Amino acid sequence: MTQKTALVCGAGGFIGGHLVHRLKQEGFWVRGVDLKFPEFRDVEADDFVIGDLRRQDVCERVIDRRFDEVYQLAADMGGAGYIFTGEHDADIMHNSATINLNIADLCHKRNVRRVFYSSSACMYPAYNQEDPENPKCAEDSAYPAAPDSEYGWEKLFSERLFLAYNRNHGMSNRVARYHNIFGPQGTWQGGKEKAPAAICRKVASTPNNGEIEIWGDGLQTRSFLYIDECIEGTLRLTRSGFEGPVNIGSDEMVTINQLVDIVSDIAGKTLHKKHIDGPTGVRGRNSDNKLIEERLGWRPSQPLRSGLEETYAWIERNVRRNAA
Ligand code: NAD
Ligand code: GDD
């Protein structure tokens, strides 16, 4: 049997790194491409190209064959502290759209049949996410479109782009809408980290009975999906007969205050919350998992706490190492 091949765009990033690991376990020959090597793990791809996917010549070089599977994860992205401040809007839209335009077209020209594209829950309309206890994020609630960030608008454009190649060029691209993915080897400091990593870092670096800062009143809600289930859902969707778009997320919704309490409990600390002004994004968000269950016969099920235990242990080690 010939060895299957995969291209992972964004292989130096959090989800890309975990995906390469899983594909190698499955016996794939893997090429990774990114602006940088993975920060927290060894390179596991058979071939790792340092390259800028905004450049067409780089895309031509890395998409040089008919890969069995292509995963398009490369993007200019970050948590609330990066995408909601407004300071990076032009870069986010330009960088990510250029990458997606290049990859969709080059894959079509090289006769690649199937590209997985990672869209985001940030594409859902803000008007359905104002009630923290009852956000609406069913896939068919996407229109009339009104994402609350330029990051979300670019995701919406690009998911439409990959699906247009299906209709007009006979491709079988797959689109997932990820809901806040977390886990070890994710960005945990520097401004692009998301709430789970930021809270783990703050809890780990604060002594018992100390105080930690939380953006907003902490009553905003989210759900967080552990990386292993994100990878599982990604592979299941890619290899299924369903093109999406479909949510890949947890439906265990918590307030940010509850998130802090769970992490504090894992750490065995009593901490005081200081609510401060900060970029907060939508008031409530939760994954609606009806469609994924219906179409893939699978849905994420791991409790939030177990993923946070793994993540806290990893971030706590990093905090200690940095302090030493
Ligand atoms: P990440 O930032 O860790 O990984 C993205 C990678 O893309 C980075 O390593 C970055 O260097 C690379 N990249 C950026 N511009 C590039 C360029 N011009 N050329 C080559 N590489 C480039 O992010 P992640 O958490 O691994 O997310 C992966 C994908 O999933 C992204 O498209 C992101 O928007 C999407 N997503 C993630 C989440 C989440 O919670 N992590 C939620 C929704 C959607
Ligand atoms: N990052 C961060 N850091 N968020 C904090 C903090 C903190 O110290 N304190 C409170 N929060 C709050 C934010 O204000 C926000 O209301 C909530 O925690 C969640 O923040 P993030 O995890 O940073 O981002 P998000 O859930 O709004 O958006 C993320 O998920 C999307 C998919 O669901 C981002 O990663 C997007 O890029 C992603 O597409």
PDB file of C-alpha atoms in Angstrom, residues 107-266:
ATOM      1  CA  CYS A 107      -4.712  23.167  -4.352  1.00  0.00           C
ATOM      2  CA  HIS A 108      -7.277  23.329  -7.132  1.00  0.00           C
ATOM      3  CA  LYS A 109      -4.548  23.742  -9.762  1.00  0.00           C
ATOM      4  CA  ARG A 110      -2.507  20.826  -8.348  1.00  0.00           C
ATOM      5  CA  ASN A 111      -5.624  18.671  -8.368  1.00  0.00           C
ATOM      6  CA  VAL A 112      -5.722  18.286  -4.581  1.00  0.00           C
ATOM      7  CA  ARG A 113      -9.231  17.019  -3.887  1.00  0.00           C
ATOM      8  CA  ARG A 114      -9.732  17.956  -0.291  1.00  0.00           C
ATOM      9  CA  VAL A 115      -8.650  20.848   1.928  1.00  0.00           C
ATOM     10  CA  PHE A 116      -9.740  21.113   5.551  1.00  0.00           C
ATOM     11  CA  TYR A 117     -10.286  24.753   6.521  1.00  0.00           C
ATOM     12  CA  SER A 118     -10.425  25.956  10.137  1.00  0.00           C
ATOM     13  CA  SER A 119     -13.028  28.669  10.449  1.00  0.00           C
ATOM     14  CA  SER A 120     -14.070  30.034  13.824  1.00  0.00           C
ATOM     15  CA  ALA A 121     -17.116  30.587  16.010  1.00  0.00           C
ATOM     16  CA  CYS A 122     -16.140  34.259  15.731  1.00  0.00           C
ATOM     17  CA  MET A 123     -18.034  34.331  12.416  1.00  0.00           C
ATOM     18  CA  TYR A 124     -21.418  34.018  14.182  1.00  0.00           C
ATOM     19  CA  PRO A 125     -23.529  37.179  14.436  1.00  0.00           C
ATOM     20  CA  ALA A 126     -22.962  39.310  17.505  1.00  0.00           C
ATOM     21  CA  TYR A 127     -26.728  39.863  17.886  1.00  0.00           C
ATOM     22  CA  ASN A 128     -27.199  36.168  18.781  1.00  0.00           C
ATOM     23  CA  GLN A 129     -24.522  36.274  21.471  1.00  0.00           C
ATOM     24  CA  GLU A 130     -25.766  39.057  23.718  1.00  0.00           C
ATOM     25  CA  ASP A 131     -27.467  36.872  26.340  1.00  0.00           C
ATOM     26  CA  PRO A 132     -24.706  35.056  28.254  1.00  0.00           C
ATOM     27  CA  GLU A 133     -27.079  32.294  29.298  1.00  0.00           C
ATOM     28  CA  ASN A 134     -28.586  31.637  25.900  1.00  0.00           C
ATOM     29  CA  PRO A 135     -26.178  32.267  23.011  1.00  0.00           C
ATOM     30  CA  LYS A 136     -27.222  30.914  19.607  1.00  0.00           C
ATOM     31  CA  CYS A 137     -24.493  29.309  17.540  1.00  0.00           C
ATOM     32  CA  ALA A 138     -26.308  26.789  15.358  1.00  0.00           C
ATOM     33  CA  GLU A 139     -24.672  26.584  11.942  1.00  0.00           C
ATOM     34  CA  ASP A 140     -27.737  27.919  10.144  1.00  0.00           C
ATOM     35  CA  SER A 141     -27.797  31.060  12.320  1.00  0.00           C
ATOM     36  CA  ALA A 142     -24.831  32.571  10.442  1.00  0.00           C
ATOM     37  CA  TYR A 143     -26.956  35.004   8.385  1.00  0.00           C
ATOM     38  CA  PRO A 144     -27.691  37.898   8.275  1.00  0.00           C
ATOM     39  CA  ALA A 145     -23.966  38.061   8.954  1.00  0.00           C
ATOM     40  CA  ALA A 146     -22.740  40.357  11.730  1.00  0.00           C
ATOM     41  CA  PRO A 147     -19.501  39.028  13.276  1.00  0.00           C
ATOM     42  CA  ASP A 148     -18.188  41.271  16.054  1.00  0.00           C
ATOM     43  CA  SER A 149     -14.578  41.277  14.773  1.00  0.00           C
ATOM     44  CA  GLU A 150     -12.721  41.625  11.482  1.00  0.00           C
ATOM     45  CA  TYR A 151     -11.153  38.260  12.335  1.00  0.00           C
ATOM     46  CA  GLY A 152     -14.678  36.783  12.212  1.00  0.00           C
ATOM     47  CA  TRP A 153     -15.496  38.505   8.894  1.00  0.00           C
ATOM     48  CA  GLU A 154     -12.333  37.102   7.306  1.00  0.00           C
ATOM     49  CA  LYS A 155     -13.216  33.614   8.544  1.00  0.00           C
ATOM     50  CA  LEU A 156     -16.689  33.930   7.056  1.00  0.00           C
ATOM     51  CA  PHE A 157     -15.255  35.061   3.717  1.00  0.00           C
ATOM     52  CA  SER A 158     -12.716  32.246   3.634  1.00  0.00           C
ATOM     53  CA  GLU A 159     -15.139  29.487   4.537  1.00  0.00           C
ATOM     54  CA  ARG A 160     -17.285  30.694   1.631  1.00  0.00           C
ATOM     55  CA  LEU A 161     -14.179  30.707  -0.581  1.00  0.00           C
ATOM     56  CA  PHE A 162     -13.356  27.040   0.100  1.00  0.00           C
ATOM     57  CA  LEU A 163     -16.986  26.042  -0.457  1.00  0.00           C
ATOM     58  CA  ALA A 164     -17.098  28.008  -3.728  1.00  0.00           C
ATOM     59  CA  TYR A 165     -14.179  25.869  -4.976  1.00  0.00           C
ATOM     60  CA  ASN A 166     -16.316  22.818  -4.184  1.00  0.00           C
ATOM     61  CA  ARG A 167     -19.176  24.107  -6.300  1.00  0.00           C
ATOM     62  CA  ASN A 168     -17.213  25.546  -9.207  1.00  0.00           C
ATOM     63  CA  HIS A 169     -14.161  23.270  -9.377  1.00  0.00           C
ATOM     64  CA  GLY A 170     -15.386  19.926  -8.083  1.00  0.00           C
ATOM     65  CA  MET A 171     -13.288  20.000  -4.922  1.00  0.00           C
ATOM     66  CA  SER A 172     -14.372  18.317  -1.666  1.00  0.00           C
ATOM     67  CA  ASN A 173     -13.159  20.896   0.844  1.00  0.00           C
ATOM     68  CA  ARG A 174     -14.289  20.663   4.464  1.00  0.00           C
ATOM     69  CA  VAL A 175     -15.060  23.572   6.785  1.00  0.00           C
ATOM     70  CA  ALA A 176     -15.152  23.490  10.591  1.00  0.00           C
ATOM     71  CA  ARG A 177     -15.992  26.314  12.965  1.00  0.00           C
ATOM     72  CA  TYR A 178     -13.712  25.822  15.960  1.00  0.00           C
ATOM     73  CA  HIS A 179     -14.858  27.061  19.370  1.00  0.00           C
ATOM     74  CA  ASN A 180     -11.982  28.151  21.639  1.00  0.00           C
ATOM     75  CA  ILE A 181      -9.489  25.268  21.583  1.00  0.00           C
ATOM     76  CA  PHE A 182      -7.070  24.825  24.493  1.00  0.00           C
ATOM     77  CA  GLY A 183      -4.425  22.454  25.774  1.00  0.00           C
ATOM     78  CA  PRO A 184      -0.707  21.934  26.357  1.00  0.00           C
ATOM     79  CA  GLN A 185       1.693  23.443  23.807  1.00  0.00           C
ATOM     80  CA  GLY A 186      -0.658  26.352  23.168  1.00  0.00           C
ATOM     81  CA  THR A 187       0.352  30.012  23.378  1.00  0.00           C
ATOM     82  CA  TRP A 188       0.258  30.915  27.075  1.00  0.00           C
ATOM     83  CA  GLN A 189       1.829  34.375  27.218  1.00  0.00           C
ATOM     84  CA  GLY A 190       2.766  37.316  25.009  1.00  0.00           C
ATOM     85  CA  GLY A 191      -0.661  38.782  24.140  1.00  0.00           C
ATOM     86  CA  LYS A 192      -2.116  36.155  21.770  1.00  0.00           C
ATOM     87  CA  GLU A 193      -3.079  33.658  24.488  1.00  0.00           C
ATOM     88  CA  LYS A 194      -6.723  32.787  25.035  1.00  0.00           C
ATOM     89  CA  ALA A 195      -8.591  32.733  28.346  1.00  0.00           C
ATOM     90  CA  PRO A 196      -7.831  29.138  29.465  1.00  0.00           C
ATOM     91  CA  ALA A 197      -4.069  29.621  29.046  1.00  0.00           C
ATOM     92  CA  ALA A 198      -4.121  33.166  30.434  1.00  0.00           C
ATOM     93  CA  ILE A 199      -6.055  32.079  33.522  1.00  0.00           C
ATOM     94  CA  CYS A 200      -3.785  29.047  34.075  1.00  0.00           C
ATOM     95  CA  ARG A 201      -0.744  31.343  33.829  1.00  0.00           C
ATOM     96  CA  LYS A 202      -2.205  33.909  36.228  1.00  0.00           C
ATOM     97  CA  VAL A 203      -3.229  31.247  38.742  1.00  0.00           C
ATOM     98  CA  ALA A 204       0.170  29.529  38.515  1.00  0.00           C
ATOM     99  CA  SER A 205       2.071  32.759  39.067  1.00  0.00           C
ATOM    100  CA  THR A 206      -0.057  34.053  41.972  1.00  0.00           C
ATOM    101  CA  PRO A 207       0.498  32.880  45.566  1.00  0.00           C
ATOM    102  CA  ASN A 208      -2.338  31.380  47.578  1.00  0.00           C
ATOM    103  CA  ASN A 209      -4.771  34.082  48.807  1.00  0.00           C
ATOM    104  CA  GLY A 210      -3.452  36.504  46.184  1.00  0.00           C
ATOM    105  CA  GLU A 211      -5.432  38.428  43.588  1.00  0.00           C
ATOM    106  CA  ILE A 212      -5.739  37.841  39.826  1.00  0.00           C
ATOM    107  CA  GLU A 213      -7.016  40.215  37.179  1.00  0.00           C
ATOM    108  CA  ILE A 214      -9.921  39.164  34.969  1.00  0.00           C
ATOM    109  CA  TRP A 215     -11.061  41.166  31.932  1.00  0.00           C
ATOM    110  CA  GLY A 216     -14.684  42.252  32.259  1.00  0.00           C
ATOM    111  CA  ASP A 217     -17.099  41.220  35.003  1.00  0.00           C
ATOM    112  CA  GLY A 218     -16.346  37.522  34.476  1.00  0.00           C
ATOM    113  CA  LEU A 219     -20.017  36.802  33.768  1.00  0.00           C
ATOM    114  CA  GLN A 220     -19.395  36.441  30.032  1.00  0.00           C
ATOM    115  CA  THR A 221     -19.750  32.808  28.940  1.00  0.00           C
ATOM    116  CA  ARG A 222     -17.721  30.530  26.656  1.00  0.00           C
ATOM    117  CA  SER A 223     -17.099  26.863  26.031  1.00  0.00           C
ATOM    118  CA  PHE A 224     -13.601  25.446  25.655  1.00  0.00           C
ATOM    119  CA  LEU A 225     -12.607  22.368  23.679  1.00  0.00           C
ATOM    120  CA  TYR A 226      -9.609  20.259  24.601  1.00  0.00           C
ATOM    121  CA  ILE A 227      -7.096  19.828  21.802  1.00  0.00           C
ATOM    122  CA  ASP A 228      -7.380  16.025  21.511  1.00  0.00           C
ATOM    123  CA  GLU A 229     -11.083  16.259  20.717  1.00  0.00           C
ATOM    124  CA  CYS A 230     -10.412  19.102  18.280  1.00  0.00           C
ATOM    125  CA  ILE A 231      -8.001  16.858  16.363  1.00  0.00           C
ATOM    126  CA  GLU A 232     -10.421  13.942  16.478  1.00  0.00           C
ATOM    127  CA  GLY A 233     -13.263  16.082  15.104  1.00  0.00           C
ATOM    128  CA  THR A 234     -11.003  17.582  12.449  1.00  0.00           C
ATOM    129  CA  LEU A 235      -9.969  14.179  11.094  1.00  0.00           C
ATOM    130  CA  ARG A 236     -13.493  12.798  11.267  1.00  0.00           C
ATOM    131  CA  LEU A 237     -14.876  15.744   9.309  1.00  0.00           C
ATOM    132  CA  THR A 238     -12.062  15.710   6.743  1.00  0.00           C
ATOM    133  CA  ARG A 239     -12.605  12.037   5.993  1.00  0.00           C
ATOM    134  CA  SER A 240     -16.403  12.201   6.033  1.00  0.00           C
ATOM    135  CA  GLY A 241     -18.880  12.833   3.246  1.00  0.00           C
ATOM    136  CA  PHE A 242     -20.038  16.079   4.873  1.00  0.00           C
ATOM    137  CA  GLU A 243     -18.529  19.385   3.742  1.00  0.00           C
ATOM    138  CA  GLY A 244     -19.807  21.541   6.650  1.00  0.00           C
ATOM    139  CA  PRO A 245     -19.592  24.225   7.843  1.00  0.00           C
ATOM    140  CA  VAL A 246     -19.954  22.514  11.201  1.00  0.00           C
ATOM    141  CA  ASN A 247     -19.130  23.490  14.769  1.00  0.00           C
ATOM    142  CA  ILE A 248     -16.245  21.685  16.426  1.00  0.00           C
ATOM    143  CA  GLY A 249     -16.550  22.768  20.025  1.00  0.00           C
ATOM    144  CA  SER A 250     -17.602  21.806  23.503  1.00  0.00           C
ATOM    145  CA  ASP A 251     -21.126  22.528  24.702  1.00  0.00           C
ATOM    146  CA  GLU A 252     -20.117  22.715  28.367  1.00  0.00           C
ATOM    147  CA  MET A 253     -20.690  26.446  28.772  1.00  0.00           C
ATOM    148  CA  VAL A 254     -19.113  28.252  31.745  1.00  0.00           C
ATOM    149  CA  THR A 255     -18.689  31.833  32.843  1.00  0.00           C
ATOM    150  CA  ILE A 256     -15.130  33.146  32.920  1.00  0.00           C
ATOM    151  CA  ASN A 257     -15.501  33.384  36.710  1.00  0.00           C
ATOM    152  CA  GLN A 258     -16.323  29.659  36.795  1.00  0.00           C
ATOM    153  CA  LEU A 259     -13.295  28.964  34.611  1.00  0.00           C
ATOM    154  CA  VAL A 260     -11.141  30.798  37.157  1.00  0.00           C
ATOM    155  CA  ASP A 261     -12.704  28.829  40.013  1.00  0.00           C
ATOM    156  CA  ILE A 262     -12.028  25.479  38.335  1.00  0.00           C
ATOM    157  CA  VAL A 263      -8.394  26.358  37.607  1.00  0.00           C
ATOM    158  CA  SER A 264      -7.898  27.701  41.156  1.00  0.00           C
ATOM    159  CA  ASP A 265      -9.332  24.475  42.534  1.00  0.00           C
ATOM    160  CA  ILE A 266      -6.993  22.386  40.364  1.00  0.00           C
TER     161      ILE A 266
END
